[in-house]
């Protein structure tokens, strides 16, 4: 699943892919925002992404479905 986090006062968003489902990513972001603690996520390569909750501008959580690549039968 693709995740995009917009950070306040930063021109480029933080974009990465993760193997976590949408519900667990949403829960991690919501709990960090309510507690005022950093948002901690892990990408699909095992790297940790840590964003201060008060600096989060927006979060786009992509779909979990895999899109087909290539051409279908005509």
PDB file of N, CA, C and O in Angstrom:
ATOM      1  N   UNK A   1       0.841  -1.158   0.000  1.00  0.00           N
ATOM      2  CA  UNK A   1       0.000   0.000   0.000  1.00  0.00           C
ATOM      3  C   UNK A   1       0.893   1.230   0.000  1.00  0.00           C
ATOM      4  O   UNK A   1       1.908   1.270   0.675  1.00  0.00           O
ATOM      5  N   UNK A   2       0.503   2.233  -0.780  1.00  0.00           N
ATOM      6  CA  UNK A   2       1.264   3.469  -0.856  1.00  0.00           C
ATOM      7  C   UNK A   2       0.764   4.466   0.176  1.00  0.00           C
ATOM      8  O   UNK A   2      -0.443   4.624   0.361  1.00  0.00           O
ATOM      9  N   UNK A   3       1.697   5.142   0.821  1.00  0.00           N
ATOM     10  CA  UNK A   3       1.389   6.149   1.827  1.00  0.00           C
ATOM     11  C   UNK A   3       2.080   7.442   1.425  1.00  0.00           C
ATOM     12  O   UNK A   3       3.236   7.426   0.994  1.00  0.00           O
ATOM     13  N   UNK A   4       1.386   8.563   1.582  1.00  0.00           N
ATOM     14  CA  UNK A   4       1.978   9.871   1.348  1.00  0.00           C
ATOM     15  C   UNK A   4       1.666  10.746   2.550  1.00  0.00           C
ATOM     16  O   UNK A   4       0.504  10.908   2.926  1.00  0.00           O
ATOM     17  N   UNK A   5       2.711  11.284   3.178  1.00  0.00           N
ATOM     18  CA  UNK A   5       2.554  12.151   4.333  1.00  0.00           C
ATOM     19  C   UNK A   5       3.040  13.552   3.974  1.00  0.00           C
ATOM     20  O   UNK A   5       4.188  13.735   3.585  1.00  0.00           O
ATOM     21  N   UNK A   6       2.163  14.528   4.112  1.00  0.00           N
ATOM     22  CA  UNK A   6       2.542  15.917   3.887  1.00  0.00           C
ATOM     23  C   UNK A   6       3.019  16.519   5.195  1.00  0.00           C
ATOM     24  O   UNK A   6       2.350  16.405   6.224  1.00  0.00           O
ATOM     25  N   UNK A   7       4.173  17.141   5.154  1.00  0.00           N
ATOM     26  CA  UNK A   7       4.786  17.708   6.351  1.00  0.00           C
ATOM     27  C   UNK A   7       4.718  19.237   6.255  1.00  0.00           C
ATOM     28  O   UNK A   7       5.016  19.808   5.202  1.00  0.00           O
ATOM     29  N   UNK A   8       4.347  19.889   7.344  1.00  0.00           N
ATOM     30  CA  UNK A   8       4.263  21.344   7.374  1.00  0.00           C
ATOM     31  C   UNK A   8       5.626  21.966   7.087  1.00  0.00           C
ATOM     32  O   UNK A   8       6.651  21.500   7.590  1.00  0.00           O
ATOM     33  N   UNK A   9       5.638  23.007   6.252  1.00  0.00           N
ATOM     34  CA  UNK A   9       6.842  23.764   5.891  1.00  0.00           C
ATOM     35  C   UNK A   9       7.880  22.944   5.136  1.00  0.00           C
ATOM     36  O   UNK A   9       9.057  23.288   5.144  1.00  0.00           O
ATOM     37  N   UNK A  10       7.459  21.847   4.503  1.00  0.00           N
ATOM     38  CA  UNK A  10       8.346  21.030   3.676  1.00  0.00           C
ATOM     39  C   UNK A  10       7.693  20.919   2.298  1.00  0.00           C
ATOM     40  O   UNK A  10       6.521  20.570   2.193  1.00  0.00           O
ATOM     41  N   UNK A  11       8.467  21.219   1.252  1.00  0.00           N
ATOM     42  CA  UNK A  11       7.903  21.263  -0.098  1.00  0.00           C
ATOM     43  C   UNK A  11       7.481  19.888  -0.615  1.00  0.00           C
ATOM     44  O   UNK A  11       6.467  19.760  -1.280  1.00  0.00           O
ATOM     45  N   UNK A  12       8.259  18.859  -0.328  1.00  0.00           N
ATOM     46  CA  UNK A  12       7.962  17.527  -0.853  1.00  0.00           C
ATOM     47  C   UNK A  12       7.331  16.641   0.217  1.00  0.00           C
ATOM     48  O   UNK A  12       7.777  16.628   1.362  1.00  0.00           O
ATOM     49  N   UNK A  13       6.335  15.845  -0.190  1.00  0.00           N
ATOM     50  CA  UNK A  13       5.755  14.902   0.775  1.00  0.00           C
ATOM     51  C   UNK A  13       6.667  13.698   0.970  1.00  0.00           C
ATOM     52  O   UNK A  13       7.526  13.411   0.143  1.00  0.00           O
ATOM     53  N   UNK A  14       6.472  12.995   2.062  1.00  0.00           N
ATOM     54  CA  UNK A  14       7.170  11.741   2.324  1.00  0.00           C
ATOM     55  C   UNK A  14       6.297  10.638   1.724  1.00  0.00           C
ATOM     56  O   UNK A  14       5.153  10.454   2.142  1.00  0.00           O
ATOM     57  N   UNK A  15       6.822   9.929   0.731  1.00  0.00           N
ATOM     58  CA  UNK A  15       6.071   8.884   0.043  1.00  0.00           C
ATOM     59  C   UNK A  15       6.805   7.558   0.186  1.00  0.00           C
ATOM     60  O   UNK A  15       8.008   7.494  -0.031  1.00  0.00           O
ATOM     61  N   UNK A  16       6.061   6.511   0.567  1.00  0.00           N
ATOM     62  CA  UNK A  16       6.654   5.190   0.719  1.00  0.00           C
ATOM     63  C   UNK A  16       5.573   4.135   0.614  1.00  0.00           C
ATOM     64  O   UNK A  16       4.387   4.439   0.642  1.00  0.00           O
ATOM     65  N   UNK A  17       5.987   2.895   0.466  1.00  0.00           N
ATOM     66  CA  UNK A  17       5.075   1.754   0.417  1.00  0.00           C
ATOM     67  C   UNK A  17       5.251   0.921   1.677  1.00  0.00           C
ATOM     68  O   UNK A  17       6.359   0.816   2.210  1.00  0.00           O
ATOM     69  N   UNK A  18       4.167   0.340   2.143  1.00  0.00           N
ATOM     70  CA  UNK A  18       4.213  -0.504   3.324  1.00  0.00           C
ATOM     71  C   UNK A  18       3.361  -1.745   3.096  1.00  0.00           C
ATOM     72  O   UNK A  18       2.479  -1.745   2.245  1.00  0.00           O
ATOM     73  N   UNK A  19       3.644  -2.782   3.843  1.00  0.00           N
ATOM     74  CA  UNK A  19       2.863  -4.016   3.754  1.00  0.00           C
ATOM     75  C   UNK A  19       1.761  -4.060   4.810  1.00  0.00           C
ATOM     76  O   UNK A  19       1.004  -5.021   4.865  1.00  0.00           O
ATOM     77  N   UNK A  20       1.662  -3.016   5.642  1.00  0.00           N
ATOM     78  CA  UNK A  20       0.600  -2.938   6.636  1.00  0.00           C
ATOM     79  C   UNK A  20      -0.717  -2.618   5.937  1.00  0.00           C
ATOM     80  O   UNK A  20      -0.735  -2.036   4.863  1.00  0.00           O
ATOM     81  N   UNK A  21      -1.831  -2.988   6.571  1.00  0.00           N
ATOM     82  CA  UNK A  21      -3.125  -2.691   5.975  1.00  0.00           C
ATOM     83  C   UNK A  21      -3.574  -1.268   6.333  1.00  0.00           C
ATOM     84  O   UNK A  21      -2.983  -0.622   7.198  1.00  0.00           O
ATOM     85  N   UNK A  22      -4.611  -0.791   5.650  1.00  0.00           N
ATOM     86  CA  UNK A  22      -5.078   0.580   5.831  1.00  0.00           C
ATOM     87  C   UNK A  22      -5.540   0.840   7.264  1.00  0.00           C
ATOM     88  O   UNK A  22      -5.302   1.918   7.812  1.00  0.00           O
ATOM     89  N   UNK A  23      -6.178  -0.143   7.879  1.00  0.00           N
ATOM     90  CA  UNK A  23      -6.682   0.045   9.238  1.00  0.00           C
ATOM     91  C   UNK A  23      -5.553   0.253  10.240  1.00  0.00           C
ATOM     92  O   UNK A  23      -5.645   1.121  11.116  1.00  0.00           O
ATOM     93  N   UNK A  24      -4.468  -0.504  10.124  1.00  0.00           N
ATOM     94  CA  UNK A  24      -3.371  -0.355  11.084  1.00  0.00           C
ATOM     95  C   UNK A  24      -2.603   0.941  10.863  1.00  0.00           C
ATOM     96  O   UNK A  24      -2.161   1.566  11.831  1.00  0.00           O
ATOM     97  N   UNK A  25      -2.471   1.384   9.607  1.00  0.00           N
ATOM     98  CA  UNK A  25      -1.806   2.666   9.337  1.00  0.00           C
ATOM     99  C   UNK A  25      -2.648   3.818   9.874  1.00  0.00           C
ATOM    100  O   UNK A  25      -2.135   4.729  10.528  1.00  0.00           O
ATOM    101  N   UNK A  26      -3.956   3.756   9.635  1.00  0.00           N
ATOM    102  CA  UNK A  26      -4.861   4.788  10.133  1.00  0.00           C
ATOM    103  C   UNK A  26      -4.837   4.838  11.654  1.00  0.00           C
ATOM    104  O   UNK A  26      -4.784   5.916  12.248  1.00  0.00           O
ATOM    105  N   UNK A  27      -4.852   3.677  12.286  1.00  0.00           N
ATOM    106  CA  UNK A  27      -4.808   3.601  13.755  1.00  0.00           C
ATOM    107  C   UNK A  27      -3.517   4.202  14.295  1.00  0.00           C
ATOM    108  O   UNK A  27      -3.535   4.949  15.281  1.00  0.00           O
ATOM    109  N   UNK A  28      -2.382   3.900  13.668  1.00  0.00           N
ATOM    110  CA  UNK A  28      -1.092   4.434  14.123  1.00  0.00           C
ATOM    111  C   UNK A  28      -1.066   5.951  14.019  1.00  0.00           C
ATOM    112  O   UNK A  28      -0.590   6.643  14.935  1.00  0.00           O
ATOM    113  N   UNK A  29      -1.596   6.490  12.924  1.00  0.00           N
ATOM    114  CA  UNK A  29      -1.603   7.948  12.736  1.00  0.00           C
ATOM    115  C   UNK A  29      -2.563   8.615  13.713  1.00  0.00           C
ATOM    116  O   UNK A  29      -2.214   9.601  14.366  1.00  0.00           O
ATOM    117  N   UNK A  30      -3.759   8.065  13.853  1.00  0.00           N
ATOM    118  CA  UNK A  30      -4.750   8.652  14.752  1.00  0.00           C
ATOM    119  C   UNK A  30      -4.313   8.620  16.207  1.00  0.00           C
ATOM    120  O   UNK A  30      -4.492   9.596  16.942  1.00  0.00           O
ATOM    121  N   UNK A  31      -3.720   7.514  16.640  1.00  0.00           N
ATOM    122  CA  UNK A  31      -3.290   7.430  18.039  1.00  0.00           C
ATOM    123  C   UNK A  31      -2.124   8.369  18.317  1.00  0.00           C
ATOM    124  O   UNK A  31      -2.052   8.973  19.384  1.00  0.00           O
ATOM    125  N   UNK A  32      -1.213   8.529  17.354  1.00  0.00           N
ATOM    126  CA  UNK A  32      -0.099   9.458  17.537  1.00  0.00           C
ATOM    127  C   UNK A  32      -0.595  10.898  17.575  1.00  0.00           C
ATOM    128  O   UNK A  32      -0.114  11.709  18.377  1.00  0.00           O
ATOM    129  N   UNK A  33      -1.564  11.223  16.734  1.00  0.00           N
ATOM    130  CA  UNK A  33      -2.106  12.580  16.733  1.00  0.00           C
ATOM    131  C   UNK A  33      -2.822  12.900  18.035  1.00  0.00           C
ATOM    132  O   UNK A  33      -2.666  13.992  18.585  1.00  0.00           O
ATOM    133  N   UNK A  34      -3.609  11.963  18.542  1.00  0.00           N
ATOM    134  CA  UNK A  34      -4.349  12.222  19.782  1.00  0.00           C
ATOM    135  C   UNK A  34      -3.431  12.284  20.994  1.00  0.00           C
ATOM    136  O   UNK A  34      -3.692  13.045  21.933  1.00  0.00           O
ATOM    137  N   UNK A  35      -2.336  11.514  20.991  1.00  0.00           N
ATOM    138  CA  UNK A  35      -1.410  11.513  22.126  1.00  0.00           C
ATOM    139  C   UNK A  35      -0.322  12.575  21.994  1.00  0.00           C
ATOM    140  O   UNK A  35       0.377  12.864  22.957  1.00  0.00           O
ATOM    141  N   UNK A  36      -0.168  13.139  20.786  1.00  0.00           N
ATOM    142  CA  UNK A  36       0.885  14.132  20.572  1.00  0.00           C
ATOM    143  C   UNK A  36       2.274  13.531  20.482  1.00  0.00           C
ATOM    144  O   UNK A  36       3.269  14.228  20.681  1.00  0.00           O
ATOM    145  N   UNK A  37       2.348  12.250  20.180  1.00  0.00           N
ATOM    146  CA  UNK A  37       3.636  11.559  20.053  1.00  0.00           C
ATOM    147  C   UNK A  37       3.994  11.424  18.576  1.00  0.00           C
ATOM    148  O   UNK A  37       3.125  11.574  17.714  1.00  0.00           O
ATOM    149  N   UNK A  38       5.249  11.127  18.237  1.00  0.00           N
ATOM    150  CA  UNK A  38       5.627  10.970  16.827  1.00  0.00           C
ATOM    151  C   UNK A  38       4.893   9.806  16.165  1.00  0.00           C
ATOM    152  O   UNK A  38       4.586   8.803  16.799  1.00  0.00           O
ATOM    153  N   UNK A  39       4.621   9.977  14.876  1.00  0.00           N
ATOM    154  CA  UNK A  39       4.015   8.923  14.069  1.00  0.00           C
ATOM    155  C   UNK A  39       5.145   7.992  13.637  1.00  0.00           C
ATOM    156  O   UNK A  39       6.115   8.432  13.033  1.00  0.00           O
ATOM    157  N   UNK A  40       5.023   6.714  13.946  1.00  0.00           N
ATOM    158  CA  UNK A  40       6.063   5.737  13.631  1.00  0.00           C
ATOM    159  C   UNK A  40       5.486   4.660  12.725  1.00  0.00           C
ATOM    160  O   UNK A  40       4.588   3.934  13.124  1.00  0.00           O
ATOM    161  N   UNK A  41       6.017   4.584  11.501  1.00  0.00           N
ATOM    162  CA  UNK A  41       5.583   3.589  10.526  1.00  0.00           C
ATOM    163  C   UNK A  41       6.808   2.888   9.953  1.00  0.00           C
ATOM    164  O   UNK A  41       7.921   3.401  10.043  1.00  0.00           O
ATOM    165  N   UNK A  42       6.603   1.728   9.352  1.00  0.00           N
ATOM    166  CA  UNK A  42       7.686   0.960   8.736  1.00  0.00           C
ATOM    167  C   UNK A  42       7.350   0.722   7.277  1.00  0.00           C
ATOM    168  O   UNK A  42       6.230   0.312   6.956  1.00  0.00           O
ATOM    169  N   UNK A  43       8.313   0.983   6.377  1.00  0.00           N
ATOM    170  CA  UNK A  43       8.060   0.752   4.959  1.00  0.00           C
ATOM    171  C   UNK A  43       8.298  -0.707   4.602  1.00  0.00           C
ATOM    172  O   UNK A  43       8.681  -1.519   5.454  1.00  0.00           O
ATOM    173  N   UNK A  44       8.071  -1.057   3.335  1.00  0.00           N
ATOM    174  CA  UNK A  44       8.187  -2.452   2.918  1.00  0.00           C
ATOM    175  C   UNK A  44       9.626  -2.942   2.824  1.00  0.00           C
ATOM    176  O   UNK A  44       9.867  -4.125   2.618  1.00  0.00           O
ATOM    177  N   UNK A  45      10.602  -2.058   3.011  1.00  0.00           N
ATOM    178  CA  UNK A  45      12.021  -2.448   3.033  1.00  0.00           C
ATOM    179  C   UNK A  45      12.563  -2.527   4.454  1.00  0.00           C
ATOM    180  O   UNK A  45      13.747  -2.729   4.656  1.00  0.00           O
ATOM    181  N   UNK A  46      11.687  -2.330   5.444  1.00  0.00           N
ATOM    182  CA  UNK A  46      12.091  -2.428   6.835  1.00  0.00           C
ATOM    183  C   UNK A  46      12.598  -1.131   7.445  1.00  0.00           C
ATOM    184  O   UNK A  46      13.009  -1.109   8.594  1.00  0.00           O
ATOM    185  N   UNK A  47      12.568  -0.041   6.694  1.00  0.00           N
ATOM    186  CA  UNK A  47      13.021   1.248   7.221  1.00  0.00           C
ATOM    187  C   UNK A  47      11.923   1.880   8.065  1.00  0.00           C
ATOM    188  O   UNK A  47      10.746   1.722   7.776  1.00  0.00           O
ATOM    189  N   UNK A  48      12.313   2.599   9.118  1.00  0.00           N
ATOM    190  CA  UNK A  48      11.361   3.263  10.001  1.00  0.00           C
ATOM    191  C   UNK A  48      11.171   4.708   9.556  1.00  0.00           C
ATOM    192  O   UNK A  48      12.138   5.400   9.285  1.00  0.00           O
ATOM    193  N   UNK A  49       9.934   5.152   9.485  1.00  0.00           N
ATOM    194  CA  UNK A  49       9.595   6.530   9.174  1.00  0.00           C
ATOM    195  C   UNK A  49       8.996   7.128  10.435  1.00  0.00           C
ATOM    196  O   UNK A  49       8.013   6.609  10.966  1.00  0.00           O
ATOM    197  N   UNK A  50       9.605   8.196  10.931  1.00  0.00           N
ATOM    198  CA  UNK A  50       9.142   8.851  12.153  1.00  0.00           C
ATOM    199  C   UNK A  50       8.881  10.311  11.828  1.00  0.00           C
ATOM    200  O   UNK A  50       9.774  11.021  11.368  1.00  0.00           O
ATOM    201  N   UNK A  51       7.637  10.747  12.035  1.00  0.00           N
ATOM    202  CA  UNK A  51       7.227  12.117  11.736  1.00  0.00           C
ATOM    203  C   UNK A  51       6.603  12.709  12.998  1.00  0.00           C
ATOM    204  O   UNK A  51       5.737  12.083  13.602  1.00  0.00           O
ATOM    205  N   UNK A  52       7.015  13.910  13.390  1.00  0.00           N
ATOM    206  CA  UNK A  52       6.360  14.549  14.539  1.00  0.00           C
ATOM    207  C   UNK A  52       4.875  14.772  14.243  1.00  0.00           C
ATOM    208  O   UNK A  52       4.521  15.266  13.165  1.00  0.00           O
ATOM    209  N   UNK A  53       4.012  14.400  15.163  1.00  0.00           N
ATOM    210  CA  UNK A  53       2.572  14.487  14.937  1.00  0.00           C
ATOM    211  C   UNK A  53       2.125  15.924  14.700  1.00  0.00           C
ATOM    212  O   UNK A  53       1.244  16.171  13.874  1.00  0.00           O
ATOM    213  N   UNK A  54       2.752  16.880  15.370  1.00  0.00           N
ATOM    214  CA  UNK A  54       2.331  18.268  15.203  1.00  0.00           C
ATOM    215  C   UNK A  54       2.792  18.868  13.868  1.00  0.00           C
ATOM    216  O   UNK A  54       2.369  19.958  13.511  1.00  0.00           O
ATOM    217  N   UNK A  55       3.638  18.178  13.113  1.00  0.00           N
ATOM    218  CA  UNK A  55       4.112  18.662  11.815  1.00  0.00           C
ATOM    219  C   UNK A  55       3.343  18.031  10.657  1.00  0.00           C
ATOM    220  O   UNK A  55       3.557  18.406   9.504  1.00  0.00           O
ATOM    221  N   UNK A  56       2.437  17.093  10.934  1.00  0.00           N
ATOM    222  CA  UNK A  56       1.703  16.414   9.876  1.00  0.00           C
ATOM    223  C   UNK A  56       0.664  17.349   9.282  1.00  0.00           C
ATOM    224  O   UNK A  56      -0.176  17.899   9.991  1.00  0.00           O
ATOM    225  N   UNK A  57       0.736  17.534   7.957  1.00  0.00           N
ATOM    226  CA  UNK A  57      -0.247  18.357   7.264  1.00  0.00           C
ATOM    227  C   UNK A  57      -1.395  17.518   6.733  1.00  0.00           C
ATOM    228  O   UNK A  57      -2.554  17.879   6.840  1.00  0.00           O
ATOM    229  N   UNK A  58      -1.067  16.365   6.141  1.00  0.00           N
ATOM    230  CA  UNK A  58      -2.083  15.456   5.618  1.00  0.00           C
ATOM    231  C   UNK A  58      -1.482  14.060   5.467  1.00  0.00           C
ATOM    232  O   UNK A  58      -0.269  13.891   5.483  1.00  0.00           O
ATOM    233  N   UNK A  59      -2.355  13.075   5.324  1.00  0.00           N
ATOM    234  CA  UNK A  59      -1.929  11.698   5.081  1.00  0.00           C
ATOM    235  C   UNK A  59      -2.835  11.098   4.023  1.00  0.00           C
ATOM    236  O   UNK A  59      -4.054  11.129   4.157  1.00  0.00           O
ATOM    237  N   UNK A  60      -2.235  10.585   2.950  1.00  0.00           N
ATOM    238  CA  UNK A  60      -2.977   9.865   1.919  1.00  0.00           C
ATOM    239  C   UNK A  60      -2.623   8.396   2.037  1.00  0.00           C
ATOM    240  O   UNK A  60      -1.455   8.016   1.927  1.00  0.00           O
ATOM    241  N   UNK A  61      -3.629   7.582   2.280  1.00  0.00           N
ATOM    242  CA  UNK A  61      -3.422   6.146   2.435  1.00  0.00           C
ATOM    243  C   UNK A  61      -3.992   5.486   1.193  1.00  0.00           C
ATOM    244  O   UNK A  61      -5.197   5.571   0.932  1.00  0.00           O
ATOM    245  N   UNK A  62      -3.125   4.849   0.396  1.00  0.00           N
ATOM    246  CA  UNK A  62      -3.515   4.270  -0.889  1.00  0.00           C
ATOM    247  C   UNK A  62      -4.336   3.014  -0.743  1.00  0.00           C
ATOM    248  O   UNK A  62      -4.523   2.474   0.342  1.00  0.00           O
ATOM    249  N   UNK A  63      -4.803   2.533  -1.878  1.00  0.00           N
ATOM    250  CA  UNK A  63      -5.625   1.325  -1.894  1.00  0.00           C
ATOM    251  C   UNK A  63      -4.756   0.091  -1.694  1.00  0.00           C
ATOM    252  O   UNK A  63      -3.567   0.094  -1.993  1.00  0.00           O
ATOM    253  N   UNK A  64      -5.372  -0.959  -1.203  1.00  0.00           N
ATOM    254  CA  UNK A  64      -4.655  -2.198  -0.945  1.00  0.00           C
ATOM    255  C   UNK A  64      -4.669  -3.136  -2.140  1.00  0.00           C
ATOM    256  O   UNK A  64      -3.990  -4.142  -2.141  1.00  0.00           O
ATOM    257  N   UNK A  65      -5.449  -2.828  -3.161  1.00  0.00           N
ATOM    258  CA  UNK A  65      -5.550  -3.716  -4.308  1.00  0.00           C
ATOM    259  C   UNK A  65      -4.355  -3.518  -5.225  1.00  0.00           C
ATOM    260  O   UNK A  65      -3.883  -2.413  -5.426  1.00  0.00           O
ATOM    261  N   UNK A  66      -3.896  -4.607  -5.794  1.00  0.00           N
ATOM    262  CA  UNK A  66      -2.807  -4.557  -6.755  1.00  0.00           C
ATOM    263  C   UNK A  66      -3.419  -4.314  -8.133  1.00  0.00           C
ATOM    264  O   UNK A  66      -4.364  -4.993  -8.524  1.00  0.00           O
ATOM    265  N   UNK A  67      -2.891  -3.342  -8.845  1.00  0.00           N
ATOM    266  CA  UNK A  67      -3.398  -3.018 -10.162  1.00  0.00           C
ATOM    267  C   UNK A  67      -2.652  -3.840 -11.210  1.00  0.00           C
ATOM    268  O   UNK A  67      -1.445  -4.007 -11.138  1.00  0.00           O
ATOM    269  N   UNK A  68      -3.380  -4.330 -12.198  1.00  0.00           N
ATOM    270  CA  UNK A  68      -2.784  -5.130 -13.256  1.00  0.00           C
ATOM    271  C   UNK A  68      -1.918  -4.256 -14.157  1.00  0.00           C
ATOM    272  O   UNK A  68      -2.233  -3.105 -14.408  1.00  0.00           O
ATOM    273  N   UNK A  69      -0.823  -4.806 -14.599  1.00  0.00           N
ATOM    274  CA  UNK A  69       0.095  -4.109 -15.489  1.00  0.00           C
ATOM    275  C   UNK A  69       0.085  -4.820 -16.820  1.00  0.00           C
ATOM    276  O   UNK A  69       0.151  -6.037 -16.890  1.00  0.00           O
ATOM    277  N   UNK A  70      -0.003  -4.062 -17.875  1.00  0.00           N
ATOM    278  CA  UNK A  70       0.010  -4.665 -19.200  1.00  0.00           C
ATOM    279  C   UNK A  70      -1.284  -4.428 -19.931  1.00  0.00           C
ATOM    280  O   UNK A  70      -2.135  -3.657 -19.512  1.00  0.00           O
ATOM    281  N   UNK A  71      -1.415  -5.115 -21.051  1.00  0.00           N
ATOM    282  CA  UNK A  71      -2.589  -4.935 -21.887  1.00  0.00           C
ATOM    283  C   UNK A  71      -3.514  -6.136 -21.749  1.00  0.00           C
ATOM    284  O   UNK A  71      -3.081  -7.277 -21.700  1.00  0.00           O
ATOM    285  N   UNK A  72      -4.798  -5.856 -21.700  1.00  0.00           N
ATOM    286  CA  UNK A  72      -5.791  -6.912 -21.624  1.00  0.00           C
ATOM    287  C   UNK A  72      -6.129  -7.420 -23.017  1.00  0.00           C
ATOM    288  O   UNK A  72      -5.653  -6.921 -24.029  1.00  0.00           O
ATOM    289  N   UNK A  73      -6.954  -8.421 -23.068  1.00  0.00           N
ATOM    290  CA  UNK A  73      -7.386  -8.968 -24.357  1.00  0.00           C
ATOM    291  C   UNK A  73      -8.262  -7.949 -25.054  1.00  0.00           C
ATOM    292  O   UNK A  73      -9.114  -7.319 -24.448  1.00  0.00           O
ATOM    293  N   UNK A  74      -8.037  -7.781 -26.336  1.00  0.00           N
ATOM    294  CA  UNK A  74      -8.840  -6.808 -27.102  1.00  0.00           C
ATOM    295  C   UNK A  74     -10.047  -7.423 -27.691  1.00  0.00           C
ATOM    296  O   UNK A  74     -10.306  -8.359 -28.131  1.00  0.00           O
TER     297      UNK A  74
END
